Structure formats: structure tokens, C-alpha cells
Amino acid sequence: MRRLRRLAHLVLRCPFSKGLQGRLPGLRVRYVVLVWLGIFAGSWMAYLRYSTYSELCRGHVCQLVICDQYRKGIISGSICRDLCELHRVEWRTCLSSAPGQQVYSGLWQDKEVTIKCGIAEARSAEERSDAAPRRELVLFDKPTRGTSIQEFREMTLSFLKANLGDLPSLPALVGQVLLMADFNKDSRVSLAEAKSVWALLQRSEFLLLLSLQEKEHVSGLLGCCGDLYLTEGAPRGSWPGAALPPLLRPLLPPALHRALQQWFGPAWPWRAKIAIGLLEFVEELFHGSYGTFYMCETTLANVGYTATYDFKMADLQQVAPEATVRRFLQGRRCEQSADCTFGRDCRAPCDRLMRQCKGDLIQPNLAKVCELLRDYLLPGAPADVREELGRQLRTCTTLSGLASQVEAHHSLVLSHLKTLLWKKISNTKYS
């Protein structure tokens, strides 16, 4: 304290500080203004954060609506009793990135789970107050009372044909839907069970989970109640920026993305193992049991992995069936290719003469994944594989989505990439 007093005395009394003393009132005003600006900016950021959180995270509303309709006998499901009566489903961290799709981490039967539920966005206060009845009338309106099981089977088959295409394997998938709809295992499907499974099928991600449930690279489906469903716990993210609030993620420049990946991401051999799993997932999406699927948002935020570094797709929201993408593009008016975009990056060429979108995508799944892997694998790659890996990835990114190229050429490129990576990590602890 004595030293501080001496310093203050020197500054205020020293003759050389007269100019400083003359400027003190102005400096004080500036400091006060800066402090108030800091307080205002901090308050504004806190308000935005709270507003964003309250808009994005409405799991309590979702649970309230679901349980209300379960108690009325409108819906059913394998976890309804645990969710609404025994309260054994624990809601933890909010992971939602859009108000209409509520996503939470949770705990159920001592297992880490992801809870997903849809909420129709209300546009006004009147709509918000009437949200529960509207949801009941609109979302759970089919099938109607009096519908026979055969009619429900045909209704489900028609829906799957419209969304996945006319495939010979669809009757088997309909059988799986009806088997799953029998939540209480009494060998019959009640109206509440039929309404619930029909509402679930309207959720694009649930339809994909059902179509890809035999694949090891998607999270397993654990249970449902109405259109709320549980999957295995969210995989770890390969992109450190995924921990940031959704509004701030697009603000990070690409160079910072790469730096964060290098500093905080897994070691290169683990990244190679994750990349092999991602390439296997691309194979699974191409001509699978229930048709072809397109990845329409190819970012590191969707690349997840387990504790043993096996790839898991973090989010299926932007994976779409080929039939859905083609239906969107068919006859669509365009001036340029950007007008023929489904999702974020499923883009088709524009026929400028006809001013209509063409059917084939410019970039197939594999080319987009290889672009992603260039930034994911080349930094820190061992010297003996870096050149060959870079060459193969460059070749891969030039692939087109034309049907004439897709079959043999894509399979060959993908096989070479997997072999190169596997040779480097095989017979080591990383394999």
C-alpha cells in the first residue's frame, strides 16, 4: 500500500505530469464510456445467449405434450411408462441446433442416450397457447379410427415407396415397421400404436435410422413414445468447434478450423481409423438394401466416433434418400446450379436451355467426403504416405455424380483409399 501511495503521489504531484493532469478529466470520461460500452455489450450477449437457449431448448414442452397425449390414450410407445409415469428418463444437456427438432443428452436404464423430439414452431402467442391441441390434431391424425391392419400396411408401403423409391425390399421393411409398432408385444397393433409409429415415420431421421438400422455406423434405436425417440448416446465429435454455440460456429475461419483440429483432435492414426469407417459408411449409403442415400451436409461436425475410435455418423438430419432428392429436383425451375441445391451441398446442374434442374448430382458422396478428408488427414500425416494419400484424395475429389462413372470407378477409388490407410495402421495398437 505504501508503494502505491508513493506512485500516486509522484503521478499527481510531479511537475512533469502537468500535461497528464490536464488530460485526466477527458481520460476519466473515456474510461467511463468504455466501461459502460463493455457492460452493454456483455448484457446484450447474455440476452442473446438466453434468448437463443430458450428458443432452441424446449425439452420440457416436448415432454409435457407427449405425456399429455399418452395419458389421453392418443399415443403409445415402448418408453412411455418410463418417461411419463416412472420418470426414469433423465434429460441432461440441450444439444438442439433448430427449434423444431429438440435434441438432448440423457440417461435411461443406466445408459447414455440421445433424446429426440419434434416441436412445431409457433408463429404467434395465440399459436403457442394452442400448440398442444394443434399438435394432437395434425401430427397424430393418421390412421383414423376404423382403419384395418391391412389398410395400414398398404398405407405404410405407399409412404415408403414415395420416400425411398419403388424397391423390391420394401415389403420386408413394412413388416419391420408393423413389428416395431407392437410396443406392448400383444401380437396386435392398436390405434394408439399405429398413430405413434406413423408420426415417427414422418421424422426424416427416424426413417433413415429404420432403413440403416443394420449398419454399424449409425446410432441404434432404443425406444420411443409418440414421435419422441431415444438412440444410443451421442458420439464424440471430430470437430472441436462443435462445442461452440451454433450461432458462433459459422464465424470461425477455415484456417482456424484446421488449427483446432490439429491441436485438439485425435492423433493421426486414430483419425485414419475414423476415416476408414467414414468411407465404409459411404459404401453403405450406395445401393444399400433400401436404395441409395445422399449426404447433403458434409462437414466435420457430422463426423463422430466411439471411445474405440470407430466412426459413427453424428447426425442423419442431412442424409436424404435418392428418391426424395430426385423428387425435389424434378422439374424445378433454375437460372444456375445454385438453384438446384437440396440441403446444403447436394447440387445438380441446371439445364439453361430448358431452365430446369437435371437429375444427376454434380458431386457424389465420395467426392465430398474426400474433400473433407483432405483437411482431416493430410495435416500431420506420416511422411511415407503423405504424397500418395494427397494424390489419391485429389483424384477422388474430381469424381462426378454421372451414372456412367458411379459404379466401377467410384468403388475402385474408394477401395484404394481404404487399403492405403489400413496398411498404415494395421498390426499396430490403432487397428
GROMACS .gro file of C-alpha atoms in nm:
model
  431
    1MET     CA    1   0.000   0.000   0.000
    2ARG     CA    2   0.285   0.235   0.086
    3ARG     CA    3   0.435   0.185  -0.261
    4LEU     CA    4   0.100   0.251  -0.430
    5ARG     CA    5   0.056   0.576  -0.236
    6ARG     CA    6   0.408   0.692  -0.339
    7LEU     CA    7   0.333   0.610  -0.703
    8ALA     CA    8   0.007   0.807  -0.691
    9HIS     CA    9   0.187   1.099  -0.525
   10LEU     CA   10   0.454   1.102  -0.800
   11VAL     CA   11   0.198   1.093  -1.078
   12LEU     CA   12  -0.027   1.361  -0.931
   13ARG     CA   13   0.237   1.595  -0.785
   14CYS     CA   14   0.530   1.558  -1.023
   15PRO     CA   15   0.575   1.870  -1.239
   16PHE     CA   16   0.638   1.658  -1.547
   17SER     CA   17   0.286   1.520  -1.519
   18LYS     CA   18   0.102   1.851  -1.564
   19GLY     CA   19   0.003   1.754  -1.916
   20LEU     CA   20  -0.128   1.426  -1.785
   21GLN     CA   21  -0.319   1.603  -1.509
   22GLY     CA   22  -0.477   1.830  -1.767
   23ARG     CA   23  -0.598   1.529  -1.960
   24LEU     CA   24  -0.735   1.336  -1.659
   25PRO     CA   25  -1.098   1.457  -1.684
   26GLY     CA   26  -1.108   1.354  -2.052
   27LEU     CA   27  -0.947   1.019  -1.974
   28ARG     CA   28  -1.198   0.955  -1.697
   29VAL     CA   29  -1.487   1.021  -1.935
   30ARG     CA   30  -1.336   0.783  -2.190
   31TYR     CA   31  -1.289   0.511  -1.930
   32VAL     CA   32  -1.647   0.554  -1.807
   33VAL     CA   33  -1.777   0.532  -2.165
   34LEU     CA   34  -1.566   0.222  -2.234
   35VAL     CA   35  -1.682   0.055  -1.913
   36TRP     CA   36  -2.047   0.127  -1.995
   37LEU     CA   37  -1.999   0.000  -2.351
   38GLY     CA   38  -1.844  -0.318  -2.210
   39ILE     CA   39  -2.136  -0.364  -1.970
   40PHE     CA   40  -2.388  -0.301  -2.250
   41ALA     CA   41  -2.213  -0.544  -2.489
   42GLY     CA   42  -2.189  -0.809  -2.217
   43SER     CA   43  -2.555  -0.768  -2.127
   44TRP     CA   44  -2.657  -0.786  -2.492
   45MET     CA   45  -2.453  -1.105  -2.543
   46ALA     CA   46  -2.605  -1.258  -2.229
   47TYR     CA   47  -2.954  -1.165  -2.352
   48LEU     CA   48  -2.888  -1.317  -2.696
   49ARG     CA   49  -2.748  -1.630  -2.535
   50TYR     CA   50  -3.051  -1.664  -2.308
   51SER     CA   51  -3.295  -1.594  -2.596
   52THR     CA   52  -3.120  -1.847  -2.819
   53TYR     CA   53  -3.117  -2.109  -2.542
   54SER     CA   54  -3.483  -2.056  -2.452
   55GLU     CA   55  -3.580  -2.078  -2.820
   56LEU     CA   56  -3.366  -2.382  -2.901
   57CYS     CA   57  -3.408  -2.578  -2.578
   58ARG     CA   58  -3.772  -2.662  -2.508
   59GLY     CA   59  -3.746  -3.021  -2.397
   60HIS     CA   60  -3.986  -2.958  -2.107
   61VAL     CA   61  -4.254  -2.853  -2.358
   62CYS     CA   62  -4.191  -3.165  -2.564
   63GLN     CA   63  -4.221  -3.394  -2.263
   64LEU     CA   64  -4.534  -3.212  -2.141
   65VAL     CA   65  -4.712  -3.254  -2.477
   66ILE     CA   66  -4.606  -3.617  -2.527
   67CYS     CA   67  -4.708  -3.723  -2.176
   68ASP     CA   68  -5.041  -3.537  -2.201
   69GLN     CA   69  -5.131  -3.731  -2.515
   70TYR     CA   70  -5.006  -4.059  -2.369
   71ARG     CA   71  -5.235  -4.015  -2.068
   72LYS     CA   72  -5.528  -3.942  -2.304
   73GLY     CA   73  -5.460  -4.271  -2.484
   74ILE     CA   74  -5.385  -4.099  -2.817
   75ILE     CA   75  -5.028  -4.235  -2.845
   76SER     CA   76  -4.825  -4.527  -2.717
   77GLY     CA   77  -4.465  -4.644  -2.711
   78SER     CA   78  -4.205  -4.869  -2.551
   79ILE     CA   79  -4.073  -4.597  -2.317
   80CYS     CA   80  -4.396  -4.404  -2.242
   81ARG     CA   81  -4.432  -4.551  -1.893
   82ASP     CA   82  -4.068  -4.478  -1.805
   83LEU     CA   83  -4.097  -4.125  -1.946
   84CYS     CA   84  -4.433  -4.016  -1.809
   85GLU     CA   85  -4.517  -4.230  -1.504
   86LEU     CA   86  -4.195  -4.362  -1.353
   87HIS     CA   87  -3.979  -4.063  -1.465
   88ARG     CA   88  -3.684  -4.286  -1.543
   89VAL     CA   89  -3.574  -4.089  -1.849
   90GLU     CA   90  -3.334  -3.818  -1.733
   91TRP     CA   91  -3.297  -3.510  -1.955
   92ARG     CA   92  -2.948  -3.361  -1.936
   93THR     CA   93  -2.768  -3.127  -2.178
   94CYS     CA   94  -2.952  -2.948  -2.460
   95LEU     CA   95  -2.791  -3.025  -2.799
   96SER     CA   96  -3.058  -2.870  -3.025
   97SER     CA   97  -2.948  -2.670  -3.329
   98ALA     CA   98  -3.302  -2.587  -3.453
   99PRO     CA   99  -3.621  -2.510  -3.253
  100GLY     CA  100  -3.828  -2.763  -3.445
  101GLN     CA  101  -3.602  -3.058  -3.357
  102GLN     CA  102  -3.531  -3.095  -2.986
  103VAL     CA  103  -3.215  -3.293  -2.906
  104TYR     CA  104  -3.091  -3.367  -2.554
  105SER     CA  105  -2.834  -3.595  -2.399
  106GLY     CA  106  -2.987  -3.811  -2.129
  107LEU     CA  107  -2.978  -4.120  -1.914
  108TRP     CA  108  -3.210  -4.421  -1.933
  109GLN     CA  109  -3.162  -4.760  -1.769
  110ASP     CA  110  -2.810  -4.650  -1.665
  111LYS     CA  111  -2.717  -4.589  -2.030
  112GLU     CA  112  -2.613  -4.267  -2.201
  113VAL     CA  113  -2.881  -4.185  -2.458
  114THR     CA  114  -2.982  -3.911  -2.701
  115ILE     CA  115  -3.343  -3.790  -2.672
  116LYS     CA  116  -3.505  -3.652  -2.989
  117CYS     CA  117  -3.846  -3.494  -3.028
  118GLY     CA  118  -4.009  -3.260  -3.282
  119ILE     CA  119  -4.192  -2.940  -3.189
  120ALA     CA  120  -4.396  -2.746  -3.444
  121GLU     CA  121  -4.276  -2.385  -3.437
  122ALA     CA  122  -4.547  -2.144  -3.325
  123ARG     CA  123  -4.553  -1.809  -3.503
  124SER     CA  124  -4.758  -1.613  -3.256
  125ALA     CA  125  -4.867  -1.608  -2.893
  126GLU     CA  126  -5.208  -1.745  -2.991
  127GLU     CA  127  -5.045  -2.039  -3.171
  128ARG     CA  128  -4.817  -2.105  -2.872
  129SER     CA  129  -5.111  -2.129  -2.634
  130ASP     CA  130  -5.281  -2.370  -2.873
  131ALA     CA  131  -4.968  -2.573  -2.950
  132ALA     CA  132  -5.068  -2.894  -2.773
  133PRO     CA  133  -5.417  -2.933  -2.930
  134ARG     CA  134  -5.284  -2.841  -3.276
  135ARG     CA  135  -5.007  -3.099  -3.244
  136GLU     CA  136  -5.262  -3.360  -3.136
  137LEU     CA  137  -5.491  -3.288  -3.432
  138VAL     CA  138  -5.223  -3.253  -3.702
  139LEU     CA  139  -4.937  -3.486  -3.609
  140PHE     CA  140  -5.138  -3.779  -3.469
  141ASP     CA  141  -5.427  -3.763  -3.717
  142LYS     CA  142  -5.343  -4.085  -3.904
  143PRO     CA  143  -5.453  -4.358  -3.925
  144THR     CA  144  -5.814  -4.283  -3.839
  145ARG     CA  145  -6.039  -4.499  -3.624
  146GLY     CA  146  -6.171  -4.796  -3.821
  147THR     CA  147  -5.856  -4.846  -4.031
  148SER     CA  148  -5.781  -5.217  -4.069
  149ILE     CA  149  -5.431  -5.361  -4.027
  150GLN     CA  150  -5.423  -5.443  -4.400
  151GLU     CA  151  -5.512  -5.082  -4.487
  152PHE     CA  152  -5.241  -4.960  -4.251
  153ARG     CA  153  -4.990  -5.197  -4.415
  154GLU     CA  154  -5.077  -5.059  -4.762
  155MET     CA  155  -5.067  -4.701  -4.631
  156THR     CA  156  -4.717  -4.760  -4.489
  157LEU     CA  157  -4.596  -4.927  -4.809
  158SER     CA  158  -4.717  -4.631  -5.020
  159PHE     CA  159  -4.541  -4.388  -4.787
  160LEU     CA  160  -4.212  -4.581  -4.805
  161LYS     CA  161  -4.236  -4.604  -5.186
  162ALA     CA  162  -4.280  -4.227  -5.207
  163ASN     CA  163  -3.978  -4.162  -4.984
  164LEU     CA  164  -3.736  -4.446  -5.065
  165GLY     CA  165  -3.841  -4.540  -5.418
  166ASP     CA  166  -4.019  -4.846  -5.557
  167LEU     CA  167  -3.783  -5.116  -5.424
  168PRO     CA  168  -3.844  -5.493  -5.400
  169SER     CA  169  -3.717  -5.490  -5.038
  170LEU     CA  170  -3.988  -5.253  -4.910
  171PRO     CA  171  -4.244  -5.519  -4.805
  172ALA     CA  172  -3.980  -5.655  -4.562
  173LEU     CA  173  -3.934  -5.303  -4.422
  174VAL     CA  174  -4.312  -5.268  -4.380
  175GLY     CA  175  -4.303  -5.591  -4.180
  176GLN     CA  176  -4.035  -5.440  -3.954
  177VAL     CA  177  -4.248  -5.127  -3.904
  178LEU     CA  178  -4.552  -5.332  -3.801
  179LEU     CA  179  -4.340  -5.547  -3.570
  180MET     CA  180  -4.196  -5.237  -3.406
  181ALA     CA  181  -4.546  -5.083  -3.377
  182ASP     CA  182  -4.650  -5.365  -3.143
  183PHE     CA  183  -4.491  -5.186  -2.848
  184ASN     CA  184  -4.657  -5.398  -2.579
  185LYS     CA  185  -4.589  -5.728  -2.764
  186ASP     CA  186  -4.950  -5.846  -2.755
  187SER     CA  187  -4.940  -5.957  -3.123
  188ARG     CA  188  -5.173  -5.680  -3.242
  189VAL     CA  189  -5.138  -5.312  -3.333
  190SER     CA  190  -5.373  -5.074  -3.151
  191LEU     CA  191  -5.484  -4.736  -3.291
  192ALA     CA  192  -5.253  -4.552  -3.046
  193GLU     CA  193  -4.958  -4.768  -3.154
  194ALA     CA  194  -5.037  -4.714  -3.523
  195LYS     CA  195  -5.067  -4.335  -3.473
  196SER     CA  196  -4.732  -4.329  -3.291
  197VAL     CA  197  -4.536  -4.526  -3.550
  198TRP     CA  198  -4.693  -4.322  -3.833
  199ALA     CA  199  -4.585  -3.998  -3.662
  200LEU     CA  200  -4.233  -4.141  -3.620
  201LEU     CA  201  -4.212  -4.222  -3.991
  202GLN     CA  202  -4.275  -3.853  -4.069
  203ARG     CA  203  -3.945  -3.772  -3.894
  204SER     CA  204  -3.681  -3.794  -4.170
  205GLU     CA  205  -3.405  -3.904  -3.933
  206PHE     CA  206  -3.618  -4.180  -3.783
  207LEU     CA  207  -3.698  -4.312  -4.130
  208LEU     CA  208  -3.325  -4.322  -4.206
  209LEU     CA  209  -3.246  -4.491  -3.873
  210LEU     CA  210  -3.505  -4.755  -3.959
  211SER     CA  211  -3.362  -4.801  -4.311
  212LEU     CA  212  -2.999  -4.814  -4.191
  213GLN     CA  213  -3.051  -4.989  -3.856
  214GLU     CA  214  -2.841  -5.290  -3.957
  215LYS     CA  215  -2.542  -5.067  -4.033
  216GLU     CA  216  -2.276  -5.032  -3.764
  217HIS     CA  217  -2.204  -4.666  -3.837
  218VAL     CA  218  -2.539  -4.521  -3.722
  219SER     CA  219  -2.667  -4.494  -3.365
  220GLY     CA  220  -2.900  -4.773  -3.257
  221LEU     CA  221  -3.268  -4.703  -3.188
  222LEU     CA  222  -3.354  -4.781  -2.823
  223GLY     CA  223  -3.719  -4.686  -2.772
  224CYS     CA  224  -3.994  -4.434  -2.844
  225CYS     CA  225  -4.313  -4.269  -2.719
  226GLY     CA  226  -4.532  -4.096  -2.975
  227ASP     CA  227  -4.283  -3.921  -3.207
  228LEU     CA  228  -4.020  -3.890  -2.931
  229TYR     CA  229  -3.745  -4.148  -2.960
  230LEU     CA  230  -3.418  -4.249  -2.790
  231THR     CA  231  -3.096  -4.350  -2.964
  232GLU     CA  232  -2.756  -4.452  -2.832
  233GLY     CA  233  -2.560  -4.170  -2.669
  234ALA     CA  234  -2.419  -3.902  -2.900
  235PRO     CA  235  -2.075  -3.999  -3.036
  236ARG     CA  236  -1.773  -3.782  -2.967
  237GLY     CA  237  -1.723  -3.506  -3.222
  238SER     CA  238  -1.424  -3.490  -3.457
  239TRP     CA  239  -1.458  -3.112  -3.482
  240PRO     CA  240  -1.356  -2.919  -3.169
  241GLY     CA  241  -1.569  -2.624  -3.286
  242ALA     CA  242  -1.880  -2.837  -3.229
  243ALA     CA  243  -1.855  -2.741  -2.861
  244LEU     CA  244  -1.927  -2.377  -2.954
  245PRO     CA  245  -2.282  -2.234  -2.959
  246PRO     CA  246  -2.448  -2.295  -3.301
  247LEU     CA  247  -2.460  -1.920  -3.382
  248LEU     CA  248  -2.081  -1.883  -3.344
  249ARG     CA  249  -1.973  -2.188  -3.546
  250PRO     CA  250  -2.005  -2.031  -3.895
  251LEU     CA  251  -1.790  -1.736  -3.780
  252LEU     CA  252  -1.476  -1.950  -3.739
  253PRO     CA  253  -1.249  -1.916  -4.048
  254PRO     CA  254  -1.137  -2.238  -4.224
  255ALA     CA  255  -0.773  -2.186  -4.116
  256LEU     CA  256  -0.882  -2.182  -3.751
  257HIS     CA  257  -1.091  -2.497  -3.810
  258ARG     CA  258  -0.778  -2.677  -3.930
  259ALA     CA  259  -0.565  -2.545  -3.643
  260LEU     CA  260  -0.822  -2.654  -3.385
  261GLN     CA  261  -0.839  -2.998  -3.545
  262GLN     CA  262  -0.461  -3.038  -3.531
  263TRP     CA  263  -0.430  -2.918  -3.171
  264PHE     CA  264  -0.732  -3.083  -3.010
  265GLY     CA  265  -0.833  -3.368  -3.246
  266PRO     CA  266  -0.729  -3.734  -3.215
  267ALA     CA  267  -0.379  -3.848  -3.314
  268TRP     CA  268  -0.330  -3.915  -3.686
  269PRO     CA  269  -0.356  -4.299  -3.668
  270TRP     CA  270  -0.689  -4.264  -3.484
  271ARG     CA  271  -0.804  -4.017  -3.748
  272ALA     CA  272  -0.710  -4.271  -4.016
  273LYS     CA  273  -0.925  -4.534  -3.842
  274ILE     CA  274  -1.219  -4.290  -3.821
  275ALA     CA  275  -1.171  -4.206  -4.191
  276ILE     CA  276  -1.186  -4.577  -4.286
  277GLY     CA  277  -1.520  -4.600  -4.102
  278LEU     CA  278  -1.648  -4.292  -4.286
  279LEU     CA  279  -1.551  -4.446  -4.622
  280GLU     CA  280  -1.732  -4.769  -4.521
  281PHE     CA  281  -2.040  -4.558  -4.439
  282VAL     CA  282  -2.025  -4.407  -4.790
  283GLU     CA  283  -2.028  -4.765  -4.927
  284GLU     CA  284  -2.331  -4.849  -4.711
  285LEU     CA  285  -2.523  -4.548  -4.845
  286PHE     CA  286  -2.458  -4.652  -5.205
  287HIS     CA  287  -2.701  -4.917  -5.330
  288GLY     CA  288  -2.797  -5.047  -4.986
  289SER     CA  289  -3.092  -5.273  -4.906
  290TYR     CA  290  -3.333  -4.978  -4.921
  291GLY     CA  291  -3.182  -4.777  -5.206
  292THR     CA  292  -2.920  -4.506  -5.236
  293PHE     CA  293  -2.882  -4.218  -4.988
  294TYR     CA  294  -2.710  -3.882  -5.036
  295MET     CA  295  -2.510  -3.691  -4.775
  296CYS     CA  296  -2.632  -3.333  -4.814
  297GLU     CA  297  -2.424  -3.165  -4.544
  298THR     CA  298  -2.070  -3.299  -4.547
  299THR     CA  299  -1.894  -3.132  -4.254
  300LEU     CA  300  -1.667  -3.242  -3.971
  301ALA     CA  301  -1.950  -3.159  -3.729
  302ASN     CA  302  -2.123  -3.477  -3.854
  303VAL     CA  303  -1.816  -3.698  -3.813
  304GLY     CA  304  -1.840  -3.870  -3.474
  305TYR     CA  305  -1.660  -4.164  -3.318
  306THR     CA  306  -1.685  -4.402  -3.024
  307ALA     CA  307  -1.444  -4.449  -2.733
  308THR     CA  308  -1.255  -4.701  -2.951
  309TYR     CA  309  -1.236  -4.454  -3.245
  310ASP     CA  310  -1.489  -4.636  -3.462
  311PHE     CA  311  -1.678  -4.395  -3.689
  312LYS     CA  312  -2.037  -4.305  -3.600
  313MET     CA  313  -2.250  -4.061  -3.802
  314ALA     CA  314  -2.328  -3.785  -3.554
  315ASP     CA  315  -2.637  -3.652  -3.733
  316LEU     CA  316  -2.857  -3.810  -4.001
  317GLN     CA  317  -3.075  -3.500  -4.049
  318GLN     CA  318  -2.898  -3.410  -4.374
  319VAL     CA  319  -2.880  -3.762  -4.519
  320ALA     CA  320  -3.158  -3.799  -4.775
  321PRO     CA  321  -3.292  -4.090  -4.988
  322GLU     CA  322  -3.223  -4.063  -5.360
  323ALA     CA  323  -3.598  -4.066  -5.433
  324THR     CA  324  -3.653  -3.761  -5.208
  325VAL     CA  325  -3.370  -3.564  -5.372
  326ARG     CA  326  -3.485  -3.651  -5.725
  327ARG     CA  327  -3.844  -3.555  -5.644
  328PHE     CA  328  -3.719  -3.217  -5.517
  329LEU     CA  329  -3.511  -3.155  -5.833
  330GLN     CA  330  -3.757  -3.288  -6.091
  331GLY     CA  331  -3.900  -3.005  -6.299
  332ARG     CA  332  -3.751  -2.741  -6.067
  333ARG     CA  333  -3.702  -2.405  -6.239
  334CYS     CA  334  -3.347  -2.268  -6.233
  335GLU     CA  335  -3.117  -1.999  -6.367
  336GLN     CA  336  -2.794  -2.151  -6.233
  337SER     CA  337  -2.674  -2.464  -6.049
  338ALA     CA  338  -2.712  -2.292  -5.712
  339ASP     CA  339  -3.091  -2.302  -5.769
  340CYS     CA  340  -3.071  -2.683  -5.787
  341THR     CA  341  -2.947  -2.739  -5.431
  342PHE     CA  342  -3.105  -2.980  -5.185
  343GLY     CA  343  -2.991  -2.934  -4.825
  344ARG     CA  344  -2.654  -2.768  -4.802
  345ASP     CA  345  -2.444  -2.930  -5.077
  346CYS     CA  346  -2.650  -3.179  -5.284
  347ARG     CA  347  -2.634  -2.981  -5.606
  348ALA     CA  348  -2.742  -3.076  -5.958
  349PRO     CA  349  -2.655  -2.896  -6.286
  350CYS     CA  350  -2.904  -2.653  -6.435
  351ASP     CA  351  -3.011  -2.702  -6.798
  352ARG     CA  352  -3.004  -2.337  -6.902
  353LEU     CA  353  -3.181  -2.405  -7.229
  354MET     CA  354  -3.479  -2.573  -7.061
  355ARG     CA  355  -3.430  -2.375  -6.736
  356GLN     CA  356  -3.481  -2.691  -6.536
  357CYS     CA  357  -3.265  -2.888  -6.292
  358LYS     CA  358  -3.112  -3.214  -6.416
  359GLY     CA  359  -3.136  -3.540  -6.221
  360ASP     CA  360  -2.770  -3.634  -6.157
  361LEU     CA  361  -2.582  -3.461  -5.876
  362ILE     CA  362  -2.262  -3.273  -5.963
  363GLN     CA  363  -2.069  -3.429  -5.674
  364PRO     CA  364  -2.133  -3.778  -5.536
  365ASN     CA  365  -2.097  -3.866  -5.167
  366LEU     CA  366  -1.744  -3.997  -5.215
  367ALA     CA  367  -1.608  -3.679  -5.376
  368LYS     CA  368  -1.749  -3.462  -5.095
  369VAL     CA  369  -1.612  -3.694  -4.826
  370CYS     CA  370  -1.267  -3.687  -4.991
  371GLU     CA  371  -1.270  -3.306  -4.983
  372LEU     CA  372  -1.342  -3.331  -4.613
  373LEU     CA  373  -1.064  -3.589  -4.560
  374ARG     CA  374  -0.803  -3.366  -4.726
  375ASP     CA  375  -0.823  -3.125  -4.433
  376TYR     CA  376  -0.879  -3.406  -4.183
  377LEU     CA  377  -0.600  -3.647  -4.281
  378LEU     CA  378  -0.321  -3.457  -4.460
  379PRO     CA  379  -0.214  -3.236  -4.164
  380GLY     CA  380   0.018  -3.449  -3.951
  381ALA     CA  381   0.015  -3.746  -4.194
  382PRO     CA  382   0.331  -3.965  -4.185
  383ALA     CA  383   0.587  -3.865  -4.447
  384ASP     CA  384   0.587  -4.206  -4.618
  385VAL     CA  385   0.215  -4.189  -4.705
  386ARG     CA  386   0.150  -3.813  -4.732
  387GLU     CA  387   0.230  -3.780  -5.104
  388GLU     CA  388   0.034  -4.090  -5.212
  389LEU     CA  389  -0.256  -4.003  -4.983
  390GLY     CA  390  -0.271  -3.649  -5.123
  391ARG     CA  391  -0.268  -3.784  -5.480
  392GLN     CA  392  -0.549  -4.032  -5.414
  393LEU     CA  393  -0.761  -3.773  -5.237
  394ARG     CA  394  -0.716  -3.528  -5.528
  395THR     CA  395  -0.828  -3.798  -5.772
  396CYS     CA  396  -1.125  -3.876  -5.552
  397THR     CA  397  -1.245  -3.514  -5.532
  398THR     CA  398  -1.268  -3.494  -5.913
  399LEU     CA  399  -1.528  -3.773  -5.933
  400SER     CA  400  -1.861  -3.668  -6.080
  401GLY     CA  401  -2.210  -3.787  -5.999
  402LEU     CA  402  -2.283  -3.908  -6.352
  403ALA     CA  403  -2.437  -4.256  -6.353
  404SER     CA  404  -2.175  -4.378  -6.605
  405GLN     CA  405  -1.895  -4.311  -6.353
  406VAL     CA  406  -2.060  -4.418  -6.032
  407GLU     CA  407  -2.043  -4.798  -6.046
  408ALA     CA  408  -1.691  -4.930  -6.107
  409HIS     CA  409  -1.476  -4.616  -6.091
  410HIS     CA  410  -1.604  -4.499  -5.751
  411SER     CA  411  -1.567  -4.845  -5.600
  412LEU     CA  412  -1.207  -4.867  -5.723
  413VAL     CA  413  -1.108  -4.525  -5.585
  414LEU     CA  414  -1.273  -4.599  -5.250
  415SER     CA  415  -1.104  -4.940  -5.226
  416HIS     CA  416  -0.758  -4.789  -5.294
  417LEU     CA  417  -0.806  -4.524  -5.025
  418LYS     CA  418  -0.918  -4.775  -4.762
  419THR     CA  419  -0.626  -5.008  -4.847
  420LEU     CA  420  -0.368  -4.728  -4.818
  421LEU     CA  421  -0.497  -4.617  -4.477
  422TRP     CA  422  -0.544  -4.969  -4.345
  423LYS     CA  423  -0.190  -5.074  -4.443
  424LYS     CA  424  -0.050  -4.785  -4.241
  425ILE     CA  425  -0.235  -4.865  -3.918
  426SER     CA  426  -0.276  -5.245  -3.941
  427ASN     CA  427  -0.075  -5.460  -3.699
  428THR     CA  428  -0.049  -5.167  -3.459
  429LYS     CA  429  -0.246  -5.073  -3.145
  430TYR     CA  430  -0.454  -4.839  -3.364
  431SER     CA  431  -0.613  -5.124  -3.562
   0.00000   0.00000   0.00000
